[in-house]
Amino acid sequence: MTTSSCNIEVQNITQVFRGPAARSAGGKFTAVDDVSFNLTSDPPGITSLVGQSGSGKSTIARIILGLQKPTQGSVTYRGKDIYRLSRQEYDVYRREVQPVFQDPYGIFNPFYRVDRVFWTAIKKFQLASTRQQGLARIEESLHAVDLRPEDVLNRYPHQISGGQRQRIMLARVHLLQPKFIIADEPISMLDAAVRVLFLNILLDFQQKYCMSTLFITHDLSTAYYVGGNILVMSQGQIVERGNVDDVLTHPTHAYTQMLLSSIPVPDPDARWQEKADVALVEDAPSAVELPDIEVLG
Ligand SMILES: Nc1ncnc2c1ncn2[C@@H]1O[C@H](COP(=O)(O)OP(=O)(O)OP(=O)(O)O)[C@@H](O)[C@H]1O
Ligand SMILES: [Mg+2]
């Protein structure tokens, strides 16, 4: 793989589905419609992909992760089409672009202890030469996401909480040190305190390890909290994009305005922006201030 700048360039991707679910003429349904954007790693940043259910967000994530070839268009990494990489180049891509999904429970095998998630990664990517070295790396990665090894190692997935499972996926990301994280609704199943903790870990990874994130959410306030850029999707198309502060303060597209106005606010006279400032930025505890959150599983 070349050493050219490692951006992920999504170029004019279109995804057409066929079958009974297809709702337009000819049994075809365009889930993603001519979408283009870049994710840059230098400088690292967070890009939120926001839109209502069914707007095509997860389809884009799957295409970027190499799980589904688009009907048209391309995704390039380091200047190469990811669907035309050699086996060796694809292995590099699979390491440098890591997924975090909504429901980590579905990813864990219930018959194996959670440790296996780490050992599989260590083995696959040859991250340690001895068991002791491997264990030291696992413990370091668990500490990086505020988990105590003794609380989670040697346990089965059902013996730890949803928040712990999701943070184990972040610890796996820490172990692999990818350049990009593709996070598809990673916090929608977590409670409010663990959500903030999770988001702060993502921000921490960006600053400390230069990891960039595509953060998929249907929640504008979360996008506002993580900052960076935002892509607003509606019916398979990106209808608005830019710096998250600008877009949410001065939305130009009717769809973004509608999404903003649909955020419930306790005081009808108050602007959402002010509420978001208070609720998410000033009051939000940082990861450092939340050392040992006990989450009920
Ligand atoms: N394999 C498939 N075959 C047919 N239709 C599909 C397939 N995958 C997704 N779709 C359809 O494509 C559209 C976009 O789906 P997608 O999962 O990308 O939406 P989303 O924005 O992630 O929604 P959500 O917020 O609910 O997760 C939906 O209408 C979905 O039903
Ligand atoms: Mg989805």
Coordinates of C-alpha atoms and ligand atoms in Angstrom, one line a residue:
M1 CA 0.0 0.0 0.0
T2 CA 1.3 3.4 -0.9
T3 CA 2.1 6.0 1.7
S4 CA 0.0 8.7 0.1
S5 CA -2.3 10.7 2.4
C6 CA -4.6 8.3 4.1
N7 CA -8.0 9.8 3.6
I8 CA -11.1 7.9 3.0
E9 CA -12.7 9.3 -0.2
V10 CA -16.3 8.4 -0.8
Q11 CA -17.0 9.3 -4.4
N12 CA -20.4 9.4 -5.9
I13 CA -21.6 6.2 -4.3
T14 CA -25.1 4.9 -5.1
Q15 CA -26.7 1.8 -3.6
V16 CA -29.7 0.3 -5.3
F17 CA -31.5 -2.5 -3.7
R18 CA -33.9 -4.9 -5.4
G19 CA -36.6 -7.1 -4.0
P20 CA -39.9 -6.9 -2.2
A21 CA -38.7 -4.0 0.0
A22 CA -38.0 -1.9 -3.1
R23 CA -40.6 0.8 -3.3
S24 CA -40.0 2.6 -6.5
A25 CA -40.7 1.6 -10.0
G26 CA -39.2 -1.6 -11.4
G27 CA -38.7 -3.2 -8.0
K28 CA -35.6 -1.0 -7.4
F29 CA -35.0 1.2 -4.4
T30 CA -32.1 3.7 -4.2
A31 CA -31.0 3.6 -0.6
V32 CA -27.9 5.8 -1.2
D33 CA -28.0 8.3 -4.0
D34 CA -24.8 9.8 -5.4
V35 CA -23.1 10.5 -2.1
S36 CA -19.6 12.0 -1.8
F37 CA -17.5 13.1 1.1
N38 CA -14.0 12.8 2.5
L39 CA -12.8 11.6 5.9
T40 CA -9.4 13.0 6.7
S41 CA -6.9 11.7 9.1
D42 CA -4.5 14.7 9.0
P43 CA -5.7 16.5 11.0
P44 CA -7.9 13.8 12.7
G45 CA -11.5 14.7 13.1
I46 CA -15.0 13.6 13.8
T47 CA -17.6 13.6 11.1
S48 CA -21.2 12.9 12.1
L49 CA -23.5 11.4 9.6
V50 CA -27.0 12.3 10.7
G51 CA -30.4 11.4 9.4
Q52 CA -33.7 9.7 10.1
S53 CA -34.2 6.0 10.2
G54 CA -33.9 4.5 6.7
S55 CA -32.0 7.5 5.2
G56 CA -29.1 5.2 4.2
K57 CA -26.5 5.8 7.0
S58 CA -25.7 2.1 7.8
T59 CA -25.6 1.3 4.1
I60 CA -22.8 3.9 3.7
A61 CA -21.0 2.5 6.8
R62 CA -21.1 -1.0 5.3
I63 CA -19.8 0.2 2.0
I64 CA -16.9 2.0 3.7
L65 CA -16.1 -1.0 5.7
G66 CA -15.8 -3.1 2.6
L67 CA -18.8 -5.2 3.5
Q68 CA -21.0 -4.2 0.5
K69 CA -19.8 -3.1 -2.9
P70 CA -21.9 0.0 -4.0
T71 CA -23.9 -0.2 -7.2
Q72 CA -22.0 2.8 -8.5
G73 CA -19.2 5.0 -7.3
S74 CA -16.1 4.2 -5.3
V75 CA -14.4 4.4 -1.9
T76 CA -10.7 5.0 -2.1
Y77 CA -8.2 4.8 0.7
R78 CA -4.6 6.0 0.2
G79 CA -5.7 6.7 -3.4
K80 CA -6.9 3.1 -4.1
D81 CA -10.3 1.7 -4.6
I82 CA -11.0 -0.4 -1.5
Y83 CA -12.9 -3.0 -3.6
R84 CA -9.8 -3.5 -5.8
L85 CA -7.2 -4.0 -3.1
S86 CA -4.8 -7.0 -3.0
R87 CA -5.3 -9.4 -0.1
Q88 CA -2.3 -7.7 1.7
E89 CA -3.6 -4.2 1.1
Y90 CA -7.1 -5.2 2.3
D91 CA -5.6 -6.6 5.5
V92 CA -4.0 -3.2 6.1
Y93 CA -7.3 -1.5 5.4
R94 CA -9.1 -3.8 7.8
R95 CA -6.7 -2.9 10.5
E96 CA -6.7 0.9 9.9
V97 CA -10.4 1.3 9.5
Q98 CA -12.3 -0.3 12.5
P99 CA -16.0 -0.6 13.1
V100 CA -17.9 0.0 16.3
F101 CA -21.5 -1.1 16.0
Q102 CA -24.7 -0.4 17.9
D103 CA -25.1 -3.7 19.6
P104 CA -21.8 -5.2 20.7
Y105 CA -23.7 -8.1 22.3
G106 CA -24.3 -9.4 18.8
I107 CA -20.6 -9.4 18.1
F108 CA -19.5 -11.4 21.2
N109 CA -19.8 -15.1 21.0
P110 CA -21.8 -16.0 24.1
F111 CA -19.8 -19.2 24.6
Y112 CA -16.4 -17.5 24.9
R113 CA -15.1 -15.2 27.5
V114 CA -14.8 -11.6 26.4
D115 CA -11.0 -11.9 26.4
R116 CA -11.2 -13.7 23.1
V117 CA -12.1 -10.4 21.4
F118 CA -8.6 -9.1 22.2
W119 CA -6.7 -12.3 21.6
T120 CA -8.2 -12.8 18.2
A121 CA -7.1 -9.3 17.3
I122 CA -3.7 -9.8 18.8
K123 CA -3.2 -13.1 16.8
K124 CA -4.7 -11.8 13.6
F125 CA -2.6 -8.6 13.5
Q126 CA 0.5 -10.1 15.4
L127 CA 0.4 -7.4 18.1
A128 CA 2.4 -9.4 20.7
S129 CA 5.1 -12.1 20.6
T130 CA 4.4 -13.5 24.1
R131 CA 1.3 -14.1 26.1
Q132 CA 2.6 -11.8 28.8
Q133 CA 3.1 -9.0 26.3
G134 CA -0.4 -9.6 24.9
L135 CA -1.9 -9.4 28.4
A136 CA 0.0 -6.2 29.1
R137 CA -1.4 -4.6 25.9
I138 CA -5.0 -5.8 26.7
E139 CA -4.7 -4.3 30.2
E140 CA -3.4 -1.0 28.8
S141 CA -6.3 -0.8 26.4
L142 CA -8.8 -1.6 29.1
H143 CA -7.4 1.2 31.2
A144 CA -7.6 3.6 28.2
V145 CA -11.4 3.2 28.3
D146 CA -11.8 3.3 32.0
L147 CA -12.3 -0.4 32.5
R148 CA -10.6 -2.3 35.2
P149 CA -9.2 -5.6 33.8
E150 CA -10.4 -7.5 36.9
D151 CA -14.0 -6.3 36.3
V152 CA -14.3 -7.7 32.7
L153 CA -11.6 -10.2 31.9
N154 CA -12.4 -13.9 32.3
R155 CA -16.1 -13.1 32.1
Y156 CA -18.7 -14.2 29.6
P157 CA -20.5 -11.5 27.6
H158 CA -23.7 -11.9 29.6
Q159 CA -21.8 -11.3 32.9
I160 CA -20.9 -7.7 32.0
S161 CA -23.1 -4.7 31.3
G162 CA -24.0 -3.2 28.0
G163 CA -21.9 -0.2 28.7
Q164 CA -18.9 -2.4 29.6
R165 CA -19.4 -4.5 26.4
Q166 CA -19.5 -1.3 24.3
R167 CA -16.3 0.0 26.0
I168 CA -14.6 -3.4 25.4
M169 CA -15.2 -2.7 21.7
L170 CA -13.5 0.7 22.2
A171 CA -10.6 -1.1 24.0
R172 CA -10.3 -3.3 21.0
V173 CA -10.1 -0.2 18.9
H174 CA -7.4 1.2 21.2
L175 CA -5.5 -2.1 20.9
L176 CA -5.5 -1.9 17.1
Q177 CA -4.8 1.9 16.9
P178 CA -6.7 2.4 13.6
K179 CA -6.7 5.6 11.7
F180 CA -10.4 5.6 11.3
I181 CA -13.3 4.4 13.4
I182 CA -16.7 3.8 11.7
A183 CA -19.1 4.0 14.5
D184 CA -22.7 3.1 13.6
E185 CA -25.1 4.3 16.3
P186 CA -22.6 3.2 19.0
I187 CA -24.4 4.8 21.9
S188 CA -28.1 4.4 21.2
M189 CA -28.4 1.5 23.5
L190 CA -26.5 3.1 26.4
D191 CA -27.9 5.2 29.2
A192 CA -27.1 8.9 29.4
A193 CA -24.0 8.8 31.7
V194 CA -22.3 6.0 29.8
R195 CA -23.1 7.8 26.5
V196 CA -21.1 10.8 27.7
L197 CA -18.3 8.6 28.8
F198 CA -18.2 6.8 25.5
L199 CA -18.2 10.1 23.5
N200 CA -15.4 11.5 25.7
I201 CA -13.3 8.4 25.0
L202 CA -13.9 8.9 21.2
L203 CA -12.7 12.5 21.6
D204 CA -9.8 11.3 23.7
F205 CA -8.8 8.9 21.0
Q206 CA -8.9 11.7 18.4
Q207 CA -6.6 13.9 20.5
K208 CA -4.2 11.3 21.9
Y209 CA -3.9 8.8 19.0
C210 CA -5.0 10.8 16.0
M211 CA -8.0 8.6 15.2
S212 CA -10.7 10.0 13.0
T213 CA -14.3 8.9 13.4
L214 CA -17.3 8.7 11.2
F215 CA -20.0 8.9 13.8
I216 CA -23.4 7.7 12.7
T217 CA -26.3 8.9 14.8
H218 CA -29.9 10.0 14.4
D219 CA -29.4 12.4 17.3
L220 CA -28.4 15.9 16.5
S221 CA -27.5 16.8 20.0
T222 CA -24.9 14.1 20.1
A223 CA -23.5 15.3 16.9
Y224 CA -23.3 18.8 18.4
Y225 CA -21.5 17.4 21.4
V226 CA -18.7 15.7 19.5
G227 CA -18.2 18.7 17.2
G228 CA -16.3 18.6 14.0
N229 CA -18.2 18.2 10.8
I230 CA -21.7 17.0 10.0
L231 CA -23.3 15.4 7.0
V232 CA -27.1 15.5 7.1
M233 CA -28.8 12.7 5.1
S234 CA -32.3 12.5 3.8
Q235 CA -33.6 9.7 1.6
G236 CA -30.2 8.6 0.5
Q237 CA -28.8 12.0 -0.2
I238 CA -26.6 14.4 1.7
V239 CA -28.7 17.5 1.9
E240 CA -26.5 19.7 4.1
R241 CA -22.9 19.5 5.3
G242 CA -20.3 21.6 7.0
N243 CA -19.0 22.5 10.4
V244 CA -21.4 21.2 13.0
D245 CA -21.7 24.6 14.8
D246 CA -22.5 26.4 11.6
V247 CA -25.0 23.9 10.3
L248 CA -26.9 23.6 13.5
T249 CA -26.9 27.3 14.2
H250 CA -27.8 28.3 10.7
P251 CA -29.4 25.3 9.0
T252 CA -30.2 26.2 5.4
H253 CA -32.0 23.0 4.3
A254 CA -35.6 22.5 5.3
Y255 CA -34.8 18.9 6.4
T256 CA -32.1 20.0 8.8
Q257 CA -34.5 22.7 10.2
M258 CA -37.2 20.0 10.6
L259 CA -34.7 17.7 12.5
L260 CA -33.7 20.6 14.7
S261 CA -37.3 21.6 15.5
S262 CA -38.2 18.1 16.3
I263 CA -35.8 18.0 19.2
P264 CA -38.0 18.3 22.3
V265 CA -37.3 21.2 24.6
P266 CA -38.9 21.7 28.0
D267 CA -39.4 25.4 27.5
P268 CA -41.1 26.3 24.2
D269 CA -39.6 29.8 24.2
A270 CA -36.1 28.6 24.6
R271 CA -33.9 28.0 21.6
W272 CA -32.5 24.5 21.3
Q273 CA -29.0 25.8 20.8
E274 CA -29.0 27.3 24.3
K275 CA -30.4 24.1 25.7
A276 CA -27.8 22.0 24.0
D277 CA -25.1 24.3 25.4
V278 CA -26.3 23.8 28.9
A279 CA -27.3 20.1 28.7
L280 CA -24.4 18.8 26.8
V281 CA -21.4 21.0 27.1
E282 CA -21.3 22.8 30.4
D283 CA -23.0 20.1 32.5
A284 CA -21.4 17.1 30.9
P285 CA -18.9 15.3 33.1
S286 CA -15.7 14.5 31.4
A287 CA -14.3 11.0 31.3
V288 CA -11.9 11.9 34.0
E289 CA -14.6 13.0 36.3
L290 CA -16.4 9.7 35.8
P291 CA -13.9 7.2 37.1
D292 CA -15.9 4.1 38.0
I293 CA -19.4 4.2 36.6
E294 CA -21.2 1.2 37.7
V295 CA -23.6 0.2 35.0
L296 CA -26.4 -2.3 35.7
G297 CA -26.3 -5.0 33.1
Ligands
LIG1 N1 -29.9 -5.5 1.9 C1 -31.0 -4.7 1.7 N2 -31.9 -5.0 0.9 C2 -33.0 -4.2 0.6 N3 -33.1 -3.0 1.2 C3 -32.2 -2.7 2.1 C4 -31.1 -3.5 2.4 N4 -30.3 -2.8 3.4 C5 -31.0 -1.7 3.6 N5 -32.1 -1.6 2.9 C6 -33.0 -0.4 2.9 O1 -32.2 0.7 2.6 C7 -32.7 1.8 3.3 C8 -31.6 2.4 4.1 O2 -31.2 1.5 5.1 P1 -30.1 1.9 6.2 O3 -30.0 0.7 7.1 O4 -28.9 2.3 5.5 O5 -30.7 3.1 7.0 P2 -30.3 3.9 8.3 O6 -30.2 5.3 7.9 O7 -29.0 3.2 8.8 O8 -31.5 3.6 9.2 P3 -31.5 3.5 10.8 O9 -31.4 4.8 11.4 O10 -32.9 2.9 11.1 O11 -30.4 2.5 11.2 C9 -33.8 1.3 4.2 O12 -35.1 1.6 3.6 C10 -33.6 -0.2 4.2 O13 -34.8 -0.9 4.4
MG2 MG -28.6 2.2 10.6

